[in-house]
PDB file of C-alpha atoms in Angstrom:
ATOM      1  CA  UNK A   1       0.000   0.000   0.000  1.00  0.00           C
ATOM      2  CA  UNK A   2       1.493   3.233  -0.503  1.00  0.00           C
ATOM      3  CA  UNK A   3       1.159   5.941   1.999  1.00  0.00           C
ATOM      4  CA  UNK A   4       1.424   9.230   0.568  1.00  0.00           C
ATOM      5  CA  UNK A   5      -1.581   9.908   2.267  1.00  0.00           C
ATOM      6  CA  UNK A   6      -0.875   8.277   5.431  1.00  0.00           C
ATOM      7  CA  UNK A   7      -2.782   9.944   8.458  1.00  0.00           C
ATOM      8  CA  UNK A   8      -4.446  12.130   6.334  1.00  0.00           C
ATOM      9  CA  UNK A   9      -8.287  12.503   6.120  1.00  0.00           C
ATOM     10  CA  UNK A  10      -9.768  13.547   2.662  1.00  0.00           C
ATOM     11  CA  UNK A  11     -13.688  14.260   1.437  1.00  0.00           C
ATOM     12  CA  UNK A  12     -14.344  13.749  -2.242  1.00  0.00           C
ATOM     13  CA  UNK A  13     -17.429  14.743  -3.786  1.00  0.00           C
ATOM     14  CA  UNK A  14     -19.401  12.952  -5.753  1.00  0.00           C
ATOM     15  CA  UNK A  15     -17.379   9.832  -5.208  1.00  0.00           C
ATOM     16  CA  UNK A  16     -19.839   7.145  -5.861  1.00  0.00           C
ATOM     17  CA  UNK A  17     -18.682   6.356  -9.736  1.00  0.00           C
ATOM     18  CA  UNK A  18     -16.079   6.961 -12.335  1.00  0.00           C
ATOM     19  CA  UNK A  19     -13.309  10.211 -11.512  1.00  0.00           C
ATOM     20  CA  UNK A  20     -14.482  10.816  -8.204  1.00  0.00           C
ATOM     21  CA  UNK A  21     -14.578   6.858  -7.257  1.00  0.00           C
ATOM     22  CA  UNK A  22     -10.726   6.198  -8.659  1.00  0.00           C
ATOM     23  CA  UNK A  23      -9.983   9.683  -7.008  1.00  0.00           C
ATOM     24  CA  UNK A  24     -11.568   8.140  -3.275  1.00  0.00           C
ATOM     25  CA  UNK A  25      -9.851   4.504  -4.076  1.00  0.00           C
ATOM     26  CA  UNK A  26      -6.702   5.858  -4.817  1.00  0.00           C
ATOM     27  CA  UNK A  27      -6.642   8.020  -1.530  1.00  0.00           C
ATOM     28  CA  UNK A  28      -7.965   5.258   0.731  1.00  0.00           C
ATOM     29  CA  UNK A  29      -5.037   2.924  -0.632  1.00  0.00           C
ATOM     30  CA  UNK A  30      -2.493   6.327   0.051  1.00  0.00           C
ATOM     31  CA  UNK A  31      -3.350   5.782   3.396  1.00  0.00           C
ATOM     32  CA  UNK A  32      -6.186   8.552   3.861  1.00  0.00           C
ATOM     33  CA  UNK A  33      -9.506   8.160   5.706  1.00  0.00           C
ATOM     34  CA  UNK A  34     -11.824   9.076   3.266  1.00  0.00           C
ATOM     35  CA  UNK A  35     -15.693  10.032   3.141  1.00  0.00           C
ATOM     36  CA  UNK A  36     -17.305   9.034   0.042  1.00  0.00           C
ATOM     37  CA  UNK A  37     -20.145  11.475  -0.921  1.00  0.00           C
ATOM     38  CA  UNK A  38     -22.991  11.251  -3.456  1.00  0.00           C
ATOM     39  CA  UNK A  39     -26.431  10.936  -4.044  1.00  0.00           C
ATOM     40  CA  UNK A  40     -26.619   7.412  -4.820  1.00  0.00           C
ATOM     41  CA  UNK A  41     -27.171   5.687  -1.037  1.00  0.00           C
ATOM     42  CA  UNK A  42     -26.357   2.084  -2.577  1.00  0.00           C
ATOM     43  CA  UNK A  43     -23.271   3.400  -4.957  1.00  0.00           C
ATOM     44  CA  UNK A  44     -22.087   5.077  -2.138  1.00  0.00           C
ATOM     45  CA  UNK A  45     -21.947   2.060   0.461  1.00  0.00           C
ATOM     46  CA  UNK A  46     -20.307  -0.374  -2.476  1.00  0.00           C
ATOM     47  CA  UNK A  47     -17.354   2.242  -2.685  1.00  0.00           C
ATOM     48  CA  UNK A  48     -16.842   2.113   0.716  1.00  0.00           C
ATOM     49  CA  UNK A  49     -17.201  -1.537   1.153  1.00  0.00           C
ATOM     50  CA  UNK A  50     -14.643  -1.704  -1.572  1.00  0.00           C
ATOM     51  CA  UNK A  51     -12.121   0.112   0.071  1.00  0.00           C
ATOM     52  CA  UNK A  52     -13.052  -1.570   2.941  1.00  0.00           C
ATOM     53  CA  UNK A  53     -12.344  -5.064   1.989  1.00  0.00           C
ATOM     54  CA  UNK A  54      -8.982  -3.993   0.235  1.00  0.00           C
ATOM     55  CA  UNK A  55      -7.503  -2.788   3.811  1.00  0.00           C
ATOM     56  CA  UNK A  56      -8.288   0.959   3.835  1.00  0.00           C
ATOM     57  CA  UNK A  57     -10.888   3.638   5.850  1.00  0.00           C
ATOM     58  CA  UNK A  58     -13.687   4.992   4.133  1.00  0.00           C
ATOM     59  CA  UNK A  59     -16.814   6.752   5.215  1.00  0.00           C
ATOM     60  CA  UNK A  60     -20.386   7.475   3.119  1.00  0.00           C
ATOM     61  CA  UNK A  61     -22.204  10.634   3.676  1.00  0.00           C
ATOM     62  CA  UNK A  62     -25.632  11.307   1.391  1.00  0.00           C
ATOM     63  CA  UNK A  63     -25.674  14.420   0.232  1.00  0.00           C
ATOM     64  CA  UNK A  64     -27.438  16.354  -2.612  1.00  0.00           C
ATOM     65  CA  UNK A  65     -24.853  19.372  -3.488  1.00  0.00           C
ATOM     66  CA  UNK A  66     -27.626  21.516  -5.010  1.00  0.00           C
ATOM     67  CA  UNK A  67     -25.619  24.923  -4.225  1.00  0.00           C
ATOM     68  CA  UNK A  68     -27.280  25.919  -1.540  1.00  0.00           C
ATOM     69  CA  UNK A  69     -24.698  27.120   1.019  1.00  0.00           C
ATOM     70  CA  UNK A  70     -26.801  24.918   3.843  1.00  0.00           C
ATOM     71  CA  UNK A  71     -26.436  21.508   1.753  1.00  0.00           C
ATOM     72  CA  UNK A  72     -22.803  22.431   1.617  1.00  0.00           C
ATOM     73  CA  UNK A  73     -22.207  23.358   5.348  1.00  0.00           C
ATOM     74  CA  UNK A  74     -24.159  19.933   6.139  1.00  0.00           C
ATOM     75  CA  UNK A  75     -22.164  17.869   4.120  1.00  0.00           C
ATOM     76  CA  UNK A  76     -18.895  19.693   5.451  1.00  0.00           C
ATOM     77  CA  UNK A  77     -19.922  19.368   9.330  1.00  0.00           C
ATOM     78  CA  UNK A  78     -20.742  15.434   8.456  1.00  0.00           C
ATOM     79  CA  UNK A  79     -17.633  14.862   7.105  1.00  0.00           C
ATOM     80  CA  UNK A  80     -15.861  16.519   9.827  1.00  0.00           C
ATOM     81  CA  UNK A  81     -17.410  14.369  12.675  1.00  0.00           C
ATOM     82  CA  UNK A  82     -16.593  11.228  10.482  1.00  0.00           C
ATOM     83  CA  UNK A  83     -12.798  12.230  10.184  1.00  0.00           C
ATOM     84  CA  UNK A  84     -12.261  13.052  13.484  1.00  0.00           C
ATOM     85  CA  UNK A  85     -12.393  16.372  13.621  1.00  0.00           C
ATOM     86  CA  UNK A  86     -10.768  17.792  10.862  1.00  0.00           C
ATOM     87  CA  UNK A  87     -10.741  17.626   6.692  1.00  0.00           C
ATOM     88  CA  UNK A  88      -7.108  17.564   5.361  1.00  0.00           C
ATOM     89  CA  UNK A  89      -7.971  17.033   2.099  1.00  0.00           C
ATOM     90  CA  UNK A  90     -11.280  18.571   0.216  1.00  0.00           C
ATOM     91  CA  UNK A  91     -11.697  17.268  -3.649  1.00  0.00           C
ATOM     92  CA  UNK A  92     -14.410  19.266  -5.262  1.00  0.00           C
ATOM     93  CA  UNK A  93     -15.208  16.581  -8.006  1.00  0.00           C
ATOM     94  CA  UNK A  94     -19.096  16.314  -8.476  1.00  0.00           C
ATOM     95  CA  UNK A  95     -20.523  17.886 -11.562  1.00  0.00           C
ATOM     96  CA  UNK A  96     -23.254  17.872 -13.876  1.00  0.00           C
ATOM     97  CA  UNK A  97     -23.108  17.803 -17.751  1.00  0.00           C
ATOM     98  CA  UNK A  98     -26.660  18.479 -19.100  1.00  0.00           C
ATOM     99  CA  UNK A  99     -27.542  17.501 -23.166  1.00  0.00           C
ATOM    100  CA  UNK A 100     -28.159  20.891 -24.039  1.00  0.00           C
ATOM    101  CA  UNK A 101     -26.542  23.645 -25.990  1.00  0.00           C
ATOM    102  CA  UNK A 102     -27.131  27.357 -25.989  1.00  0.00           C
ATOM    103  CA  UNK A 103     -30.619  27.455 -28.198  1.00  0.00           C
ATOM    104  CA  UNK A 104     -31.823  25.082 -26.010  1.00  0.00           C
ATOM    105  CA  UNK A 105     -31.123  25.821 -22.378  1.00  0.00           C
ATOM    106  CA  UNK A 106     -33.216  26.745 -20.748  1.00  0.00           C
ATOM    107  CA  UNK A 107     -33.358  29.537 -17.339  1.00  0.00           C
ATOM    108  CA  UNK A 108     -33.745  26.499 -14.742  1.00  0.00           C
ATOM    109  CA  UNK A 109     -31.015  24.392 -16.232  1.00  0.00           C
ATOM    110  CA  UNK A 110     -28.829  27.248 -16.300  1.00  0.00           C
ATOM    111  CA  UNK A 111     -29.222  28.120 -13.155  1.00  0.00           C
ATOM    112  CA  UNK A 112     -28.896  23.950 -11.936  1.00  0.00           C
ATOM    113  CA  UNK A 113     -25.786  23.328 -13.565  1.00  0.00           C
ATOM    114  CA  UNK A 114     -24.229  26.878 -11.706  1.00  0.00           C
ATOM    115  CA  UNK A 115     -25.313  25.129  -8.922  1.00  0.00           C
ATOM    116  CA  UNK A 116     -24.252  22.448  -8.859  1.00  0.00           C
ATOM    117  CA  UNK A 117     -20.541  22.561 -10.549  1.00  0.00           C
ATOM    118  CA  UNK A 118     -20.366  26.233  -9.127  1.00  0.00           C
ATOM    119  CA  UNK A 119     -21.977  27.232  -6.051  1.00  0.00           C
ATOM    120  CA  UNK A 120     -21.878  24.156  -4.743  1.00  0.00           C
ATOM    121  CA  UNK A 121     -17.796  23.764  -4.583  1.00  0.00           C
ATOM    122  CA  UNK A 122     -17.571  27.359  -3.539  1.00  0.00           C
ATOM    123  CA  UNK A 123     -20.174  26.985  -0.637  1.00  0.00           C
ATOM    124  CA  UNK A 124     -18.496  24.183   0.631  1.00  0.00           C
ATOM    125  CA  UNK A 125     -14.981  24.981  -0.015  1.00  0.00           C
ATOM    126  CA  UNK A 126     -16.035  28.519   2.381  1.00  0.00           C
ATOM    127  CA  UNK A 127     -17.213  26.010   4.795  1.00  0.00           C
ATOM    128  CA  UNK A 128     -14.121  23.724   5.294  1.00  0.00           C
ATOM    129  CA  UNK A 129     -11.129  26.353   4.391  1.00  0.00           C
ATOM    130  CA  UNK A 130     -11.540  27.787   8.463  1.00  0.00           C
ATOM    131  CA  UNK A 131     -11.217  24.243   9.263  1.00  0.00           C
ATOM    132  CA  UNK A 132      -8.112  23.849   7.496  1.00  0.00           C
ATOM    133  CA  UNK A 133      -6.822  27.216   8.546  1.00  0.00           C
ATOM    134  CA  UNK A 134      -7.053  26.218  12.234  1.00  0.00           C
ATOM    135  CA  UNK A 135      -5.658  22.825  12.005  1.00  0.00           C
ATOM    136  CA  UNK A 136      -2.673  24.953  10.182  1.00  0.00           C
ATOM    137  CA  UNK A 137      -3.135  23.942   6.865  1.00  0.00           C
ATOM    138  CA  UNK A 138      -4.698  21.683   4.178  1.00  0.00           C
ATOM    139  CA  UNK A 139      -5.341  20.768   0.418  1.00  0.00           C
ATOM    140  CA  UNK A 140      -8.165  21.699  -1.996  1.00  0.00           C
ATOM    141  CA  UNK A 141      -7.970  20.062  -5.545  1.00  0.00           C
ATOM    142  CA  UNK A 142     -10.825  21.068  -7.664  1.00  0.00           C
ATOM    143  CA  UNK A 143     -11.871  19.242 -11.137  1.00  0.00           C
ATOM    144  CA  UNK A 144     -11.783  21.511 -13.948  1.00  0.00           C
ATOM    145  CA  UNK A 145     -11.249  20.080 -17.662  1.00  0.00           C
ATOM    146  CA  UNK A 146     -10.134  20.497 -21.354  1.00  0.00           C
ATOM    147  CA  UNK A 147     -13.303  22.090 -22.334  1.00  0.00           C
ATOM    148  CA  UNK A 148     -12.657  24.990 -20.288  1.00  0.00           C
ATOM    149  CA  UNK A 149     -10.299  26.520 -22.710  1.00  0.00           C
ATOM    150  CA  UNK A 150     -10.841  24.301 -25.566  1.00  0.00           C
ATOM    151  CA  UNK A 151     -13.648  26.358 -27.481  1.00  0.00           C
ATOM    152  CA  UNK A 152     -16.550  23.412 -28.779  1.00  0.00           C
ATOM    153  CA  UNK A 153     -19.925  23.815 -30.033  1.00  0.00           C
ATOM    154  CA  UNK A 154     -21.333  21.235 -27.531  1.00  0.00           C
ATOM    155  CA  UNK A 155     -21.473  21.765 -24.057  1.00  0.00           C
ATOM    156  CA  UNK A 156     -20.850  25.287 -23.592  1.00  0.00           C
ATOM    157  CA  UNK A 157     -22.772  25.621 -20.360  1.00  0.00           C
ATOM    158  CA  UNK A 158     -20.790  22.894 -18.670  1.00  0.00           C
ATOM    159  CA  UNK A 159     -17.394  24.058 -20.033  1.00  0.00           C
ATOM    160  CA  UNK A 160     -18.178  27.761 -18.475  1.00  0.00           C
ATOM    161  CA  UNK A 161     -18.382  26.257 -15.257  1.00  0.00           C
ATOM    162  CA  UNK A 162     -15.430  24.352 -15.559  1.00  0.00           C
ATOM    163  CA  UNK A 163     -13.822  27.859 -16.554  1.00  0.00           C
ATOM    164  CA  UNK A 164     -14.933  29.540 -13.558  1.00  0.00           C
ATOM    165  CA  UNK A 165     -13.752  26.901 -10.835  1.00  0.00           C
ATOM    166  CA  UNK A 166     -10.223  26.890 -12.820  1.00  0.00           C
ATOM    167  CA  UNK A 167     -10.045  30.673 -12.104  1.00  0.00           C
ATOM    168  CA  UNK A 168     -11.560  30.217  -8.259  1.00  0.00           C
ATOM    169  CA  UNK A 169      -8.437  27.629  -8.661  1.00  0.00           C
ATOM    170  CA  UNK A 170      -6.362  30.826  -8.790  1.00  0.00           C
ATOM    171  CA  UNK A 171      -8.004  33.113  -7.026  1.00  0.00           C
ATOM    172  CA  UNK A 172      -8.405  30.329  -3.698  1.00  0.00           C
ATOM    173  CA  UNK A 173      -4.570  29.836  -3.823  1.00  0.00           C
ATOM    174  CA  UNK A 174      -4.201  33.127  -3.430  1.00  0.00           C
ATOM    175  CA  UNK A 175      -6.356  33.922  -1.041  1.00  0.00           C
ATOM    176  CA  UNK A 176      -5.925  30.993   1.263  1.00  0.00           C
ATOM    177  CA  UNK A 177      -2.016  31.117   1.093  1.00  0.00           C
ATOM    178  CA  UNK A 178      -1.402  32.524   4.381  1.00  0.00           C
ATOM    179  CA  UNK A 179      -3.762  30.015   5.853  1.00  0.00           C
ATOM    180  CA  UNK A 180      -1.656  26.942   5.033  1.00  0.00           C
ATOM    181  CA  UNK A 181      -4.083  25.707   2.453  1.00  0.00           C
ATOM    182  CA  UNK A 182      -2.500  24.497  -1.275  1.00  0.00           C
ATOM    183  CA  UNK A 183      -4.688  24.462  -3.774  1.00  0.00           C
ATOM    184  CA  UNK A 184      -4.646  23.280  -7.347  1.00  0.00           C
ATOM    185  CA  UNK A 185      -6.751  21.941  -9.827  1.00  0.00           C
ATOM    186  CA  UNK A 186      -6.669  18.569 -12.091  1.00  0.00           C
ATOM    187  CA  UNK A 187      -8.284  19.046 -16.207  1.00  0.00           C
ATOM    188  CA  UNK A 188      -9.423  16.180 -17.210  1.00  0.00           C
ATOM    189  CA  UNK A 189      -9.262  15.174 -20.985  1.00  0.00           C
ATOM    190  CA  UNK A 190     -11.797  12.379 -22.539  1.00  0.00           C
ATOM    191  CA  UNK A 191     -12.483  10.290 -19.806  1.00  0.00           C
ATOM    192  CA  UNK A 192     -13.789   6.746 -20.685  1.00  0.00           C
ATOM    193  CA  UNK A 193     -16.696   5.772 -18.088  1.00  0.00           C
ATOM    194  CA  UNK A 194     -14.771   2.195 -16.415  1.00  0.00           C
ATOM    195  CA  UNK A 195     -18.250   1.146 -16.135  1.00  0.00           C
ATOM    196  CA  UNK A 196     -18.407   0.679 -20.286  1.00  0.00           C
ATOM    197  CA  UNK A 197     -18.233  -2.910 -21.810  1.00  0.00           C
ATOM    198  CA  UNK A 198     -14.571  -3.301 -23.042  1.00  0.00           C
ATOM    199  CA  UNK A 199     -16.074  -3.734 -26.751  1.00  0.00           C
ATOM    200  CA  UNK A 200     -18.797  -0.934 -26.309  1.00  0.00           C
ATOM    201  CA  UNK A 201     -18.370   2.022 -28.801  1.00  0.00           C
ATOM    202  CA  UNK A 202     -17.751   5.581 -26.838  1.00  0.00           C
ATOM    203  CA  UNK A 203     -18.438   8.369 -28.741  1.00  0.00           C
ATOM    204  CA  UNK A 204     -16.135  10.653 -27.001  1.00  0.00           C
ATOM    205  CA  UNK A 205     -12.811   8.866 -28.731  1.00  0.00           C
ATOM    206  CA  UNK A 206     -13.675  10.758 -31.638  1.00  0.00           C
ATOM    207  CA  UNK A 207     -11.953  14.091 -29.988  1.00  0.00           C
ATOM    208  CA  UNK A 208      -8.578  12.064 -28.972  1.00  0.00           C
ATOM    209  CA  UNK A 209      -8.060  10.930 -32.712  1.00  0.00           C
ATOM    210  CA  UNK A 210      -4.388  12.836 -33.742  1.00  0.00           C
ATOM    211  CA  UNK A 211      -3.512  13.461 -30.335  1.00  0.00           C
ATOM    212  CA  UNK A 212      -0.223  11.973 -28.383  1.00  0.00           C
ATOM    213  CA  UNK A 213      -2.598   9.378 -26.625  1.00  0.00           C
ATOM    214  CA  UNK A 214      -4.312   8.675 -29.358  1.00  0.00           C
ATOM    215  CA  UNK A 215      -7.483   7.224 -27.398  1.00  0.00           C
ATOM    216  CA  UNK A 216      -9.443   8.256 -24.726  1.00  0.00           C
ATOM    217  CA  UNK A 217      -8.131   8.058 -20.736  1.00  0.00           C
ATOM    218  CA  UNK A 218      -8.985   6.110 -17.773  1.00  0.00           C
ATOM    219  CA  UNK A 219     -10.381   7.562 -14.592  1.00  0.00           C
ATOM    220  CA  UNK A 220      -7.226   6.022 -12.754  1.00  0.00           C
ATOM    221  CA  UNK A 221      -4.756   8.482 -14.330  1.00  0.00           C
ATOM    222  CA  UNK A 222      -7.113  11.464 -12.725  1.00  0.00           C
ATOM    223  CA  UNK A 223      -7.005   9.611  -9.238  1.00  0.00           C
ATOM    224  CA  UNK A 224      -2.764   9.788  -9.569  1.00  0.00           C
ATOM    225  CA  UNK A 225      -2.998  13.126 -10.074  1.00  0.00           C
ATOM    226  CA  UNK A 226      -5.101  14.240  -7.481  1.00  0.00           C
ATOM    227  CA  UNK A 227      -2.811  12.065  -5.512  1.00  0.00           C
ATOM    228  CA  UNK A 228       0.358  13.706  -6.288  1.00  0.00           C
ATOM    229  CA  UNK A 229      -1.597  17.350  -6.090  1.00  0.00           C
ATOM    230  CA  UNK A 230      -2.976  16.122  -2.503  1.00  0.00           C
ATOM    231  CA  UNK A 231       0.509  14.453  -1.101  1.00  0.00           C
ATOM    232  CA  UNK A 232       3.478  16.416  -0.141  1.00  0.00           C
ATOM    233  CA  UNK A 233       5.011  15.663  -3.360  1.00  0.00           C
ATOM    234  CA  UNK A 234       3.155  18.686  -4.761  1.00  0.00           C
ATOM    235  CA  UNK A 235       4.678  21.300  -1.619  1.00  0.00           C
ATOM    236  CA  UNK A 236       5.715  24.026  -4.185  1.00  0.00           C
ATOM    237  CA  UNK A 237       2.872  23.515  -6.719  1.00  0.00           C
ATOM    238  CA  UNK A 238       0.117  26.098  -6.360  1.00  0.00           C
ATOM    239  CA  UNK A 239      -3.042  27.700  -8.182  1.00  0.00           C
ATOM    240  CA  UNK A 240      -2.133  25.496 -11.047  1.00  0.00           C
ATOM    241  CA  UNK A 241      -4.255  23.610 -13.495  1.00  0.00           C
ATOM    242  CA  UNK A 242      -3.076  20.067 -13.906  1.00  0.00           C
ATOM    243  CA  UNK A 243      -4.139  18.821 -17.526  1.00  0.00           C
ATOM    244  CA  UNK A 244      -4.262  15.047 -17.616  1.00  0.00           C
ATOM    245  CA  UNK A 245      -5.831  15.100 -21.068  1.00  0.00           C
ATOM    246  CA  UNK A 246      -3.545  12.932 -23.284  1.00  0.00           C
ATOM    247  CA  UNK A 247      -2.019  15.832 -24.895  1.00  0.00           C
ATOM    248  CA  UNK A 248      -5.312  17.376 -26.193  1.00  0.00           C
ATOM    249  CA  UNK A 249      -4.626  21.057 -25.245  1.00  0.00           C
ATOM    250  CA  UNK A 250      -0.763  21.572 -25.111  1.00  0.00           C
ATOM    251  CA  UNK A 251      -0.447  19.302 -28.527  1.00  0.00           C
ATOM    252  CA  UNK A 252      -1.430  20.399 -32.261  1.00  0.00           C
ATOM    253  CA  UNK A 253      -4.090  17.789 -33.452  1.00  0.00           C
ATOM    254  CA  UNK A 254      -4.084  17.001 -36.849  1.00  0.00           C
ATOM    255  CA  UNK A 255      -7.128  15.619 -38.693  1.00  0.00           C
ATOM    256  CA  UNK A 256      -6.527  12.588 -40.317  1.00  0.00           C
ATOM    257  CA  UNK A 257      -7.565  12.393 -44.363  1.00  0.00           C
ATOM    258  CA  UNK A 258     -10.331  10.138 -45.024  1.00  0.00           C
ATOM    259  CA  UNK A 259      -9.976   7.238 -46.993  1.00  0.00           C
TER     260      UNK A 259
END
């Protein structure tokens, strides 16, 4: 086991599947308690029990990030007791990506998707950043992703979210410097769900053909980076964006000719 992590306590949201599920398996195996948070009561227990049966601590907590700065404070007190007192570690992972583009979003699903990939990290983060500051220090690692400066004419709503929590990224590491707290951010390129029959078609390679990878990711090579952004590894790394995206931003794609 290693134990990059070890002693450390760690909440990731919206932990019950894919990123944020590698990200809390990966820190429970680093040695971290961890609370697993989500809606999903059942999805939520099974990642614990995982982590359970493989040797490491892990916690559920139920909760429904809908922005609100209540759902947020609940979720952070919860987590709090569970840990013993005190969050080293806060992952704001849990998102929503709604099937809508611009002509066809409408004023509540605007104002969801804010809340959820928006208000609710900031809400909580504001919640759990005096806890940090009085245990003398701590890690936030937010989830931001290639879409946020990748201009594409699907899911612009989602990727201005993602914009705006890489730039609270920036503005949180500067802001919560003095306090102790480090924080970063992980982008995320094409992420295949694990959940996916090896053999099932996902559309999302499409984007990763021409680039160094060459294929889509895995949700274990976000996990090792919020790993390395969470240990002490990272010290001297803050209010930077982390892109684990198979060379999809830094990299010139070329189209290939069809045949």
């Amino acid at each position: 086991m290693n134990e990059r992590l070890h002693g450390k306590t760690a909440l990731v949201t919206g932990s019950t599947s894919n990123i944020g599920r590698a990200i809390a398996t990966r820190f429970a195996a680093s040695g971290a308690h961890v609370v697993v948070s989500g809606r999903d009561v059942e999805r939520g227990e099974a990642v614990v029990a995982a982590i359970r049966r493989d040797g490491g601590r892990a916690d559920f907590v139920r909760a429904d990030l809908d922005g609100s700065a209540a759902a947020s404070r609940a979720l952070a007190e919860a987590a709090r007791r569970l840990l013993g007192g005190r969050i080293d570690v806060l992952v704001n992972n849990a998102g929503i990506f709604p099937a809508s583009d611009t002509s066809t979003t409408d004023e509540e699903t605007f104002d969801r998707v804010y809340a959820v990939n928006v208000k609710a990290p900031f809400f909580l983060t504001q919640a759990i950043a005096p806890m940090m500051a009085a245990a003398g220090g701590g890690v936030i690692v937010n989830l931001g992703s290639w879409v946020a400066r990748q201009g594409l004419s699907v899911g612009t709503l989602y990727s201005s979210t993602k914009g705006a929590l890489e730039t609270l990224t920036r503005a949180w590491s500067s802001e919560f410097a003095d306090a102790g707290i480090r924080v970063n951010a992980v982008a995320p390129g094409v992420i295949r769900t694990p959940d996916l029959a090896s053999d099932e078609e996902y559309p999302g390679e499409a984007f990763m053909v021409g680039t160094p990878a060459g294929r889509a990711g895995h949700p274990d090579a976000i996990a090792a980076a919020a790993l390395y952004l969470a240990s002490d590894d990272a010290a001297f790394v803050h209010g930077t964006v982390l892109d684990v995206d198979g060379g999809r931003i830094g990299v010139a794609v070329v189209a290939e000719e069809a045949a």
